[in-house]
Amino acid sequence: MIETPANPNDFARRLLRRLKGRRRPEAEDGLGISEPGTISPFWVIVQKEFGDHMRSWRFGILIGIIALACIGSIYAAVTALKDGVKTQDTDTSFLFLQMFTASDGTLPAFSTFVSFLGPLMGIALGFDAINSERGKGTLSRLLSQPIYRDDFIRAKFTASLLLIAVVLFALGLLVMGLGLFTIGYPPTPEEVLRVVLFLLVGVIYVGFWLNLSMLLSIRFRQAATSALSGIALWIFFSVFYGMIASMIDKATMPPETSALDILLRHADRMLLLNRLSPAYLFSETTGTLLTPGIRSLGPLTTEQVVGAIASPLPLGQSLLLCWPQLVGLLAATMICFGLSYALFMRQEVRSRS
Amino acid sequence: MAMPQSQPALPDETSPVIELSRLTKRYDGQTAVSGLNLSIAKGEIFGLLGPNGAGKTTTILMMLGLTEPTSGRVRVCGLDPTRQPLQVKRRVGYMPDDIGFYEDRTALDNLLFTARLNRIAPAAARAQAAELLERVGLSDALSKKVGAFSRGMRQRLGIADVLIKRPEIIILDEPTLGIDPEGVRDLLRLIQDLSRKEGLTVLLSSHHLHQVQQICDRVGLFVRGELIASGDVASLALQLDDDRAVTVELEVSGWNAALGEQLAALEGVLVYSSTMGTSAGDGAIRVTLRCDRDLTTTAARTVIESGANLHAVQRKQYGLDDIYHRYFEGGGPVDRNAGKS
């Protein structure tokens, strides 16, 4: 019925087989008439949603924008790296990772693009997830089928998240491949792992925005309202939040001659304020993962640095460093999901209202 | 969502498949359904009749477990829809009043999607979908996108969609809304056919009395959240007609005042009135008698015995229509002259 590429279908089937043992056995026993060889309604919806997204214009346009941006960023990175290598001022350790972070100044780096355009993708895939079904009158028809209500939103979320994962990993691997071609510098296993982790974090980050936009799509009955509020939040966090934070920073800055602990406390507060923004959390996390040289995300005093050897951190330590940020991102995602869950379960399902 | 493993009650012929008792639903202060008692037997076509906002849809949603009742008990096939929603939804096919499909997919795709949600094996689903589309007369629109469907086609596709899961009960919310009269007739015939041939229990809600009258075994009249009467159409009229009056109309020529007095004096006549000029020609008069029992023969005999010419006799009884109007408009007693002949 749905011509999705074989790959996600297979993936779904495999995942299903693994989950089948645990997933709601009572639902299957109680009904007793489910035929063998049929997949659970959850995955039926996931497949359909995935197919719908793949065929939609919206997705085509989005992937076009993101792919173009990525090609641009690779070009910028490659020129930057070549110039840097020529003039000997580039640190040649972890050269491969610089594919994702370096830029010659004309275009932002790949990681910046992901942090900026990723939310757009999440919002675009989620803003009309529930309210369009409601508006089309398919929601009440769907929910009168033998499926759980939460299956429906979970399936919607899973399908979009799978799609996001496929896109991000495809782009990331493309960048790696192109990088291999152009700079001819093979990555070490650790570098590959770091890139994969970076992409995973990217999926979580975009997943947060997806969840947020789905929450809005449950809350608002009009798709346009939820899209606009989603985009407003996105612009607020990726553009204005930083400005507001720096404004507050300037306004509350203690004089430079103050005691160290006052300065430190102020810095910590500002950091906390910044970290309320998921975009900031994401940039910290990716920064740590892609730049092994980053040793701390907070302020460091000269005392603390004394005696430290300026060497890159091993992967485990980098992970440890950005772990709180990662947990923060996950928590934000969970909160959004919990809210949408609570809202949706309590909503009454009438046709087109 | 832990589910108690109580087995559904065995579907024997006598026990009702749908049973509502003292069902109440309140929306912040406003009562949508109050103290509803209703039971529907297997194989029955039950019409839920009522004006917009009477609580029909809310009742249906509670039967499906899509809305939780404030108080009261719902049993569908012996199951509680709030506690065992999946089993209930498996057995009940529901067609919402404004049914929507995935517009950019074909009719067949939409049906197959529903079939897959009901865990019907792909091959069986395909065969069944083709058969159902044939049955509802959409077999030539099989691979047409639903976006291009007319209202009537959608409604028929809706019926196919409801049937593909092989339900025991089908609930149709305003199935005839917005279809032309011809389409309504076809649709109702289809529903009746299904119920008779496959023993399906059908619950349909409507605000069109005539449509409901055509096919329903029993009708429940629903006003402001309360079921004010239920039964077959004849008994419904009986239940609601409080004074059981009969109106007799006579067209008489060769009229004289003595006859008028004679008629008015007949035992059982409550109100007597007459108007000049009828279709029977000049000099004819139309006499209307409201009686507490059927006095048609007596009145006719009186006229003939007096030597006047009797052109027409008509007995009017309180129609369901009038009752319906009375409750819909919330007005007082209906003018009996507008009654159904």
XYZ file of C-alpha atoms in Angstrom:
694
model
C 0.000 0.000 0.000
C 2.693 2.445 0.919
C 5.723 2.621 -1.257
C 8.269 3.545 1.292
C 11.778 2.511 0.541
C 12.465 -1.021 1.592
C 14.992 0.094 4.129
C 12.765 1.725 6.776
C 10.174 -0.982 6.303
C 12.723 -3.629 6.979
C 13.947 -1.648 9.894
C 10.441 -1.389 11.242
C 9.862 -5.070 10.810
C 13.061 -6.013 12.521
C 12.403 -3.643 15.356
C 8.910 -5.017 15.618
C 10.106 -8.566 15.827
C 12.320 -7.571 18.673
C 9.595 -5.679 20.450
C 6.792 -8.098 19.809
C 7.480 -10.175 22.852
C 7.114 -7.231 25.163
C 4.518 -5.121 23.510
C 1.122 -5.324 25.111
C 0.500 -9.020 24.931
C -2.902 -8.550 26.536
C -4.039 -6.511 23.563
C -3.371 -9.412 21.256
C -4.673 -12.124 23.539
C -7.798 -10.227 24.377
C -8.756 -9.756 20.789
C -7.790 -13.188 19.714
C -8.638 -12.561 16.094
C -5.448 -10.931 14.932
C -4.123 -12.927 12.062
C -0.566 -14.100 11.983
C 1.782 -12.219 9.732
C 0.109 -8.896 10.326
C 1.967 -6.074 11.967
C 0.716 -4.131 14.927
C -1.393 -1.024 14.247
C 1.377 1.106 15.698
C 3.749 0.148 12.912
C 0.993 0.380 10.334
C 0.588 4.036 11.232
C 4.344 4.543 11.324
C 4.645 3.133 7.814
C 1.830 5.228 6.493
C 3.172 8.408 8.054
C 6.657 7.716 6.785
C 5.299 7.195 3.306
C 3.201 10.340 3.516
C 6.197 12.406 4.534
C 8.396 10.934 1.843
C 5.893 11.812 -0.839
C 5.009 15.246 0.425
C 6.172 18.418 -1.255
C 6.993 19.850 2.091
C 9.619 17.238 2.725
C 11.051 17.603 -0.765
C 11.511 21.327 -0.320
C 13.022 20.919 3.122
C 15.492 18.308 2.087
C 16.448 20.498 -0.865
C 17.217 23.451 1.386
C 19.129 21.376 3.878
C 21.117 19.489 1.267
C 22.095 22.732 -0.477
C 23.128 24.277 2.817
C 25.213 21.228 3.632
C 26.973 21.180 0.278
C 27.744 24.847 0.786
C 29.122 24.211 4.231
C 31.295 21.350 3.003
C 32.711 23.589 0.324
C 33.439 26.262 2.894
C 35.013 23.737 5.223
C 37.187 22.227 2.528
C 38.505 25.584 1.351
C 39.155 26.605 4.934
C 41.027 23.387 5.629
C 43.135 23.641 2.469
C 44.098 27.227 3.210
C 44.802 26.327 6.793
C 46.993 23.389 5.893
C 48.941 25.512 3.411
C 49.652 28.198 5.942
C 50.394 25.623 8.613
C 48.065 27.237 11.119
C 45.533 24.456 11.252
C 45.846 21.909 13.964
C 46.165 18.744 11.937
C 44.997 16.507 14.734
C 41.332 15.612 14.271
C 41.485 17.199 10.857
C 38.584 15.059 9.794
C 36.275 16.431 12.446
C 36.992 19.915 11.209
C 34.953 19.042 8.133
C 31.979 19.594 10.400
C 33.124 22.628 12.304
C 35.541 24.603 10.146
C 34.455 27.377 7.881
C 36.199 29.967 5.744
C 33.797 32.620 6.921
C 31.585 32.776 3.836
C 29.192 30.061 4.968
C 28.536 28.609 8.408
C 29.858 25.166 9.276
C 27.833 21.978 9.023
C 27.106 21.805 12.751
C 25.813 25.380 12.699
C 23.551 24.520 9.823
C 22.165 21.553 11.677
C 21.537 23.636 14.765
C 19.814 26.292 12.698
C 17.896 24.326 10.051
C 17.242 21.177 12.088
C 14.488 22.839 14.146
C 12.859 24.009 10.947
C 12.716 20.420 9.779
C 11.299 19.246 13.081
C 8.648 21.938 13.052
C 7.765 21.297 9.432
C 7.230 17.606 10.065
C 5.206 18.063 13.217
C 3.192 21.245 13.101
C 0.104 19.700 11.529
C 0.484 16.160 12.811
C -2.692 16.073 14.862
C -4.739 19.082 13.890
C -4.722 18.284 10.199
C -6.107 14.827 10.946
C -8.704 16.478 13.064
C -9.523 18.987 10.373
C -9.779 16.344 7.677
C -12.098 14.303 9.866
C -9.794 11.292 9.792
C -8.947 11.429 13.466
C -12.263 10.132 14.732
C -12.326 7.464 12.059
C -8.830 6.390 12.967
C -9.430 6.357 16.691
C -12.555 4.271 16.289
C -10.312 1.517 14.977
C -8.871 -0.848 17.533
C -5.819 1.207 18.382
C -4.808 2.913 21.573
C -4.933 6.644 21.570
C -1.320 6.962 22.605
C -0.310 4.596 19.818
C -1.450 7.240 17.428
C 0.738 10.073 18.698
C 3.627 7.763 19.383
C 3.426 6.415 15.857
C 3.311 9.921 14.419
C 6.341 10.874 16.464
C 8.239 7.708 15.641
C 7.656 8.047 11.914
C 8.881 11.626 11.830
C 11.824 10.875 14.070
C 12.836 7.945 11.869
C 12.699 10.213 8.869
C 14.795 12.835 10.638
C 17.329 10.192 11.613
C 17.541 8.935 8.045
C 18.026 12.451 6.689
C 20.600 13.526 9.249
C 22.613 10.355 8.974
C 22.491 10.478 5.193
C 23.743 14.053 5.216
C 26.392 13.375 7.829
C 27.705 10.354 5.990
C 27.649 12.302 2.742
C 29.794 14.971 4.321
C 32.175 12.300 5.559
C 32.357 10.713 2.141
C 32.926 13.974 0.354
C 35.498 14.875 2.934
C 37.373 11.677 2.227
C 37.381 12.528 -1.458
C 38.479 16.116 -1.141
C 40.973 16.108 1.694
C 42.064 12.515 1.281
C 42.589 12.136 4.984
C 41.033 8.985 6.450
C 39.255 9.285 9.789
C 40.311 7.364 12.852
C 37.703 5.117 14.507
C 37.367 7.662 17.278
C 36.578 10.377 14.767
C 33.923 8.215 13.142
C 32.418 7.525 16.552
C 32.410 11.204 17.371
C 30.635 12.009 14.129
C 28.043 9.286 14.735
C 27.458 10.626 18.241
C 27.168 14.132 16.865
C 24.526 12.929 14.417
C 22.682 11.141 17.215
C 22.651 14.299 19.275
C 21.395 16.097 16.194
C 18.507 13.634 15.943
C 17.656 14.220 19.598
C 17.781 17.964 19.094
C 15.546 17.889 16.032
C 13.358 15.409 17.915
C 12.857 18.047 20.587
C 11.571 20.518 18.027
C 9.426 17.848 16.461
C 7.883 17.109 19.806
C 7.347 20.759 20.547
C 5.583 21.290 17.243
C 3.449 18.212 17.824
C 2.482 19.591 21.196
C 1.454 22.795 19.455
C -0.473 20.815 16.873
C -2.449 19.165 19.635
C -3.018 22.406 21.456
C -4.044 24.532 18.478
C -6.856 23.487 16.201
C -5.509 25.444 13.249
C -2.418 24.200 11.479
C -1.402 27.772 10.651
C -1.497 28.816 14.305
C 0.639 25.927 15.390
C 3.120 26.443 12.538
C 3.462 30.120 13.318
C 3.905 29.597 17.029
C 6.443 26.864 16.329
C 8.423 29.102 14.006
C 8.174 31.981 16.457
C 9.677 29.809 19.188
C 12.374 28.613 16.841
C 13.386 32.138 15.837
C 13.182 33.291 19.407
C 15.544 30.604 20.629
C 17.962 30.630 17.740
C 18.205 34.397 17.238
C 16.756 36.502 20.008
C 17.459 34.425 23.032
C 21.197 34.879 22.653
C 20.741 38.621 22.256
C 18.545 38.875 25.314
C 20.987 36.812 27.329
C 23.912 39.014 26.356
C 21.864 42.097 27.108
C 21.142 40.817 30.588
C 24.767 39.856 30.873
C 25.880 43.420 30.134
C 23.293 44.952 32.401
C 24.134 42.837 35.417
C 27.877 42.560 34.867
C 29.755 43.253 38.090
C 32.736 45.632 37.752
C 35.889 43.909 36.547
C 37.587 44.755 39.753
C 35.136 42.684 41.818
C 36.196 39.675 43.727
C 36.753 36.482 41.813
C 33.847 34.602 43.305
C 31.436 37.399 42.358
C 32.689 37.299 38.794
C 32.433 33.534 38.787
C 28.941 33.553 40.202
C 27.879 36.013 37.536
C 29.391 33.867 34.798
C 27.639 30.806 36.150
C 24.328 32.590 36.229
C 24.711 33.751 32.669
C 25.627 30.250 31.613
C 22.535 28.911 33.323
C 20.404 31.484 31.557
C 21.895 30.541 28.208
C 21.447 26.881 28.867
C 17.700 27.297 29.104
C 17.775 27.496 25.343
C 17.879 24.101 23.623
C 19.899 25.632 20.814
C 22.632 26.557 23.275
C 22.620 23.094 24.810
C 22.936 21.619 21.361
C 25.809 23.860 20.357
C 27.657 23.027 23.571
C 27.145 19.332 23.053
C 28.197 19.280 19.436
C 31.085 21.581 20.166
C 32.407 19.177 22.768
C 31.884 16.142 20.598
C 33.405 17.575 17.446
C 36.230 19.526 19.041
C 38.182 17.242 21.328
C 40.256 20.237 22.388
C 37.368 21.659 24.447
C 38.156 20.798 28.032
C 35.484 22.688 29.889
C 32.135 24.275 29.134
C 32.138 26.659 32.062
C 34.499 29.374 33.183
C 37.964 28.222 34.167
C 40.269 30.144 36.396
C 43.948 30.334 35.754
C 44.453 28.377 38.949
C 42.495 25.490 37.590
C 44.384 25.476 34.327
C 47.799 25.554 35.954
C 49.547 22.298 35.369
C 47.026 21.059 32.849
C 48.455 19.719 29.632
C 46.697 21.207 26.637
C 45.820 17.978 24.937
C 42.597 16.760 23.347
C 40.173 14.851 25.539
C 39.460 11.210 24.854
C 35.970 10.405 23.613
C 34.748 9.156 26.984
C 35.784 12.378 28.688
C 34.200 14.528 25.989
C 30.990 12.584 26.434
C 31.164 13.026 30.165
C 31.660 16.738 29.677
C 28.546 17.192 27.565
C 26.438 14.585 29.334
C 24.425 17.099 31.410
C 23.601 19.048 28.262
C 22.468 15.876 26.552
C 20.303 14.936 29.501
C 18.867 18.451 29.470
C 17.915 18.095 25.816
C 16.344 14.710 26.444
C 14.457 16.082 29.421
C 13.059 18.948 27.375
C 11.928 16.438 24.763
C 10.317 14.273 27.406
C 8.502 17.227 28.937
C 7.062 18.169 25.566
C 6.035 14.601 24.920
C 4.491 14.225 28.335
C 2.514 17.399 27.856
C 1.279 16.368 24.434
C 0.391 12.961 25.795
C -1.603 14.415 28.666
C -3.335 16.910 26.421
C -4.203 14.404 23.753
C -5.496 11.734 26.080
C -7.886 14.210 27.640
C -9.108 15.729 24.438
C -12.440 14.667 23.157
C -12.401 13.362 19.652
C -15.252 14.644 17.602
C -15.287 14.882 13.895
C -13.848 18.117 12.560
C -14.018 20.169 15.677
C -3.327 0.623 30.619
C -3.888 -2.640 32.395
C -6.824 -4.466 31.026
C -9.011 -6.762 33.029
C -9.375 -10.022 31.218
C -13.077 -10.431 31.550
C -14.481 -12.313 28.628
C -17.267 -10.704 26.647
C -20.722 -12.000 27.385
C -21.828 -14.672 24.982
C -23.867 -13.154 22.212
C -27.077 -15.030 22.632
C -30.174 -13.770 20.903
C -31.930 -12.395 23.931
C -29.283 -10.325 25.637
C -28.967 -6.780 24.311
C -25.774 -5.950 22.430
C -25.862 -2.351 23.537
C -26.986 -1.511 27.004
C -26.917 1.927 28.520
C -28.123 2.571 31.999
C -28.445 5.928 33.699
C -25.816 7.267 31.389
C -24.916 10.873 32.065
C -22.379 13.202 30.556
C -21.739 16.711 31.760
C -19.493 19.316 30.191
C -18.576 21.904 32.744
C -22.015 22.524 34.138
C -23.858 21.700 30.962
C -25.536 18.349 30.723
C -25.229 16.787 27.306
C -26.778 13.440 28.145
C -28.754 12.837 31.269
C -29.882 9.563 32.764
C -30.112 7.673 29.515
C -31.459 4.126 29.600
C -31.428 2.229 26.380
C -30.949 -1.304 25.210
C -30.613 -2.495 21.676
C -31.028 -6.114 20.690
C -28.935 -8.042 18.230
C -29.863 -7.592 14.595
C -31.949 -4.552 15.265
C -31.862 -1.281 13.361
C -32.217 1.434 15.919
C -32.693 5.048 14.967
C -31.538 7.744 17.320
C -33.660 10.683 16.387
C -33.179 14.166 17.636
C -32.325 17.733 16.735
C -28.767 19.015 16.548
C -27.171 19.247 19.934
C -29.526 16.735 21.518
C -26.600 14.607 22.669
C -26.725 11.950 19.976
C -23.083 12.148 19.037
C -21.988 12.329 22.661
C -23.913 9.149 23.377
C -22.269 7.433 20.448
C -18.819 8.582 21.534
C -19.442 7.140 24.974
C -20.435 3.823 23.440
C -17.082 3.739 21.659
C -15.061 4.817 24.635
C -13.955 7.985 22.856
C -15.481 10.008 25.673
C -15.796 9.007 29.268
C -19.257 9.110 30.798
C -19.652 11.279 33.881
C -21.746 8.577 35.462
C -23.775 5.587 34.444
C -22.963 2.364 32.727
C -22.283 1.452 29.140
C -22.049 -2.102 27.902
C -21.362 -2.905 24.304
C -21.340 -6.632 23.560
C -21.069 -7.032 27.312
C -17.879 -4.957 27.428
C -17.127 -1.679 29.089
C -15.830 0.725 26.426
C -13.859 2.800 28.920
C -11.995 -0.185 30.295
C -11.743 -2.395 27.234
C -11.693 0.074 24.379
C -9.861 -2.166 21.955
C -12.235 -5.077 22.176
C -15.180 -2.760 21.782
C -13.649 -0.910 18.864
C -12.842 -4.213 17.267
C -16.503 -5.190 17.289
C -18.028 -1.848 16.500
C -17.747 -0.029 13.214
C -18.251 3.697 13.597
C -18.905 6.174 10.858
C -18.605 9.760 12.120
C -21.044 12.315 10.812
C -18.517 14.133 8.691
C -16.295 11.310 7.632
C -12.833 12.129 6.376
C -10.405 10.100 4.342
C -6.827 10.595 3.329
C -7.516 12.676 0.288
C -4.319 12.031 -1.569
C -4.786 8.308 -1.391
C -7.087 6.104 -3.374
C -10.290 4.596 -2.077
C -8.667 1.189 -2.023
C -5.650 2.478 -0.103
C -7.877 4.056 2.505
C -9.762 0.813 2.973
C -6.598 -1.243 3.125
C -5.195 1.069 5.760
C -8.229 0.484 7.942
C -7.970 -3.237 7.304
C -4.341 -3.226 8.353
C -5.168 -1.345 11.530
C -7.603 -4.142 12.253
C -4.915 -6.715 11.603
C -6.502 -8.324 8.625
C -3.983 -10.198 6.526
C -3.054 -8.269 3.352
C -4.433 -10.733 0.799
C -7.731 -11.159 2.614
C -7.984 -7.407 3.094
C -7.523 -6.751 -0.604
C -10.192 -9.240 -1.614
C -12.567 -7.925 0.986
C -11.973 -4.310 0.051
C -12.686 -5.051 -3.601
C -15.856 -6.881 -2.671
C -17.070 -4.115 -0.395
C -16.361 -1.409 -2.936
C -18.358 -3.416 -5.428
C -21.169 -3.686 -2.958
C -21.378 0.010 -2.221
C -21.134 0.734 -5.917
C -17.666 2.225 -6.005
C -15.843 -0.496 -7.884
C -15.093 1.800 -10.802
C -13.672 4.456 -8.486
C -11.385 1.952 -6.820
C -8.144 3.611 -7.759
C -9.431 7.154 -7.776
C -8.107 9.504 -5.154
C -10.628 10.236 -2.450
C -10.017 13.947 -2.908
C -11.998 13.724 -6.150
C -14.971 11.975 -4.540
C -18.376 13.520 -4.193
C -20.160 13.661 -0.890
C -22.316 10.647 -1.659
C -19.316 8.623 -2.763
C -17.509 9.474 0.441
C -20.451 8.372 2.456
C -20.596 5.073 0.614
C -16.874 4.635 1.024
C -17.493 5.299 4.691
C -19.900 2.373 4.804
C -17.299 0.154 3.161
C -14.729 1.413 5.624
C -16.963 0.527 8.524
C -17.678 -2.921 7.161
C -14.155 -3.974 6.329
C -13.393 -4.893 9.894
C -16.382 -7.253 9.910
C -18.097 -5.621 12.861
C -20.978 -6.935 14.906
C -22.432 -3.506 15.397
C -22.293 -0.536 13.110
C -22.903 2.941 14.386
C -23.658 5.545 11.779
C -23.747 9.155 12.854
C -25.933 11.145 10.471
C -25.232 8.869 7.511
C -27.629 10.689 5.218
C -26.367 14.194 5.880
C -25.807 16.154 2.703
C -26.725 13.479 0.197
C -29.354 13.894 -2.493
C -32.686 12.064 -2.041
C -31.770 9.337 -4.516
C -28.490 8.766 -2.729
C -30.258 8.657 0.626
C -32.602 5.967 -0.643
C -29.747 3.856 -1.946
C -27.793 4.282 1.238
C -30.705 3.365 3.461
C -31.475 0.354 1.332
C -27.871 -0.714 1.620
C -27.947 -0.378 5.384
C -31.179 -2.303 5.640
C -29.829 -4.990 3.392
C -26.730 -5.366 5.515
C -28.653 -5.652 8.684
C -31.060 -8.224 7.325
C -28.561 -10.392 5.496
C -25.702 -10.373 7.936
C -27.515 -9.915 11.185
C -25.668 -6.692 11.910
C -26.950 -4.493 14.641
C -27.254 -0.977 13.320
C -27.492 2.187 15.330
C -28.010 5.265 13.259
C -28.542 8.794 14.350
C -30.385 11.319 12.291
C -32.544 14.356 12.483
C -34.570 13.315 9.474
C -37.642 11.596 10.711
C -38.738 10.224 7.364
C -35.452 8.560 6.645
C -35.359 6.945 10.017
C -38.959 5.866 9.692
C -38.176 4.019 6.479
C -35.716 1.525 7.811
C -35.618 1.496 11.578
C -37.155 -1.250 13.643
C -37.150 0.985 16.636
C -36.643 4.670 17.123
C -35.538 6.610 20.132
C -36.509 10.247 20.313
C -33.770 12.234 21.885
C -34.260 15.773 23.069
C -31.916 17.870 25.200
C -29.971 14.899 26.436
C -32.978 12.845 27.350
C -34.626 9.961 25.630
C -38.247 10.962 25.735
C -39.663 7.966 23.942
C -38.544 4.830 22.254
C -40.184 2.011 20.391
C -41.350 1.351 16.871
C -42.748 4.272 14.962
C -46.417 3.405 15.642
C -45.956 2.999 19.341
C -43.882 6.124 19.505
C -46.840 8.141 18.257
C -49.001 6.418 20.812
C -46.590 7.158 23.620
C -46.334 10.794 22.792
C -49.871 11.545 21.820
C -51.261 12.462 25.193
C -54.919 13.055 24.369
C -55.359 10.582 21.495
C -57.654 12.854 19.573
C -58.818 12.076 16.055
C -59.728 14.715 13.570
C -62.442 14.008 10.979
C -62.855 16.213 7.985
C -65.950 16.137 5.842
C -66.734 17.953 2.617
C -70.418 18.430 2.329
C -72.679 20.233 -0.141
C -76.374 20.915 0.392
C -75.474 22.229 3.783
C -78.025 23.355 6.344
C -77.633 24.681 9.825
C -79.533 21.762 11.364
C -76.904 19.349 10.084
C -74.245 21.479 11.614
C -75.950 21.330 14.991
C -76.480 17.618 14.608
C -72.799 17.056 13.925
C -71.672 19.263 16.758
C -74.004 17.396 19.079
C -72.557 13.985 18.258
C -71.254 12.245 21.310
C -67.520 12.514 21.553
C -67.020 15.646 19.466
C -64.730 18.065 21.204
C -64.435 20.909 18.743
C -66.528 21.718 15.730
C -65.613 24.113 12.966
C -66.593 24.707 9.382
C -65.255 26.714 6.450
C -66.965 27.693 3.230
C -65.721 26.934 -0.248
C -63.793 23.815 -0.993
C -62.453 22.015 -3.983
C -65.801 20.283 -4.371
C -67.313 23.457 -5.813
C -69.575 26.279 -4.725
C -71.914 25.659 -1.926
C -69.754 22.945 -0.458
C -68.500 23.311 3.032
C -65.625 21.777 4.921
C -66.410 20.591 8.380
C -63.725 19.690 10.839
C -64.541 17.684 13.891
C -62.134 16.947 16.651
C -63.254 13.905 18.488
C -61.965 11.881 21.361
C -62.462 8.657 19.379
C -62.863 7.604 15.798
C -66.191 9.076 14.685
C -65.618 8.930 10.931
C -68.431 6.490 10.174
C -70.915 8.098 12.509
C -70.279 11.553 11.108
C -70.577 10.311 7.538
C -73.801 8.512 8.330
C -75.234 11.626 9.921
C -74.459 13.681 6.827
C -75.963 11.151 4.418
C -79.043 10.569 6.520
C -79.705 14.294 6.568
C -79.877 14.238 2.774
C -76.765 16.326 2.116
C -74.095 15.221 -0.349
C -70.891 13.928 1.083
C -67.900 14.551 -1.184
C -65.009 13.500 0.922
C -64.241 12.073 4.293
C -60.825 12.210 5.835
C -59.581 10.946 9.103
C -56.505 12.608 10.467
C -54.467 11.240 13.249
C -51.613 12.699 15.087
C -48.538 11.930 12.981
C -45.072 11.340 14.320
C -44.161 14.395 12.326
C -46.224 16.608 14.548
C -44.881 15.089 17.663
C -41.423 15.499 16.313
C -42.003 19.113 15.484
C -43.495 19.742 18.833
C -40.423 18.464 20.593
C -37.971 19.946 18.193
C -39.364 23.381 18.490
C -40.025 22.910 22.148
C -43.429 24.424 21.598
C -46.805 23.507 22.980
C -49.401 21.240 21.454
C -49.479 20.961 17.720
C -52.291 22.218 15.574
C -54.050 19.061 14.678
C -55.261 20.280 11.352
C -51.724 20.081 10.115
C -51.691 16.427 11.059
C -50.936 13.568 8.793
C -53.791 11.937 6.989
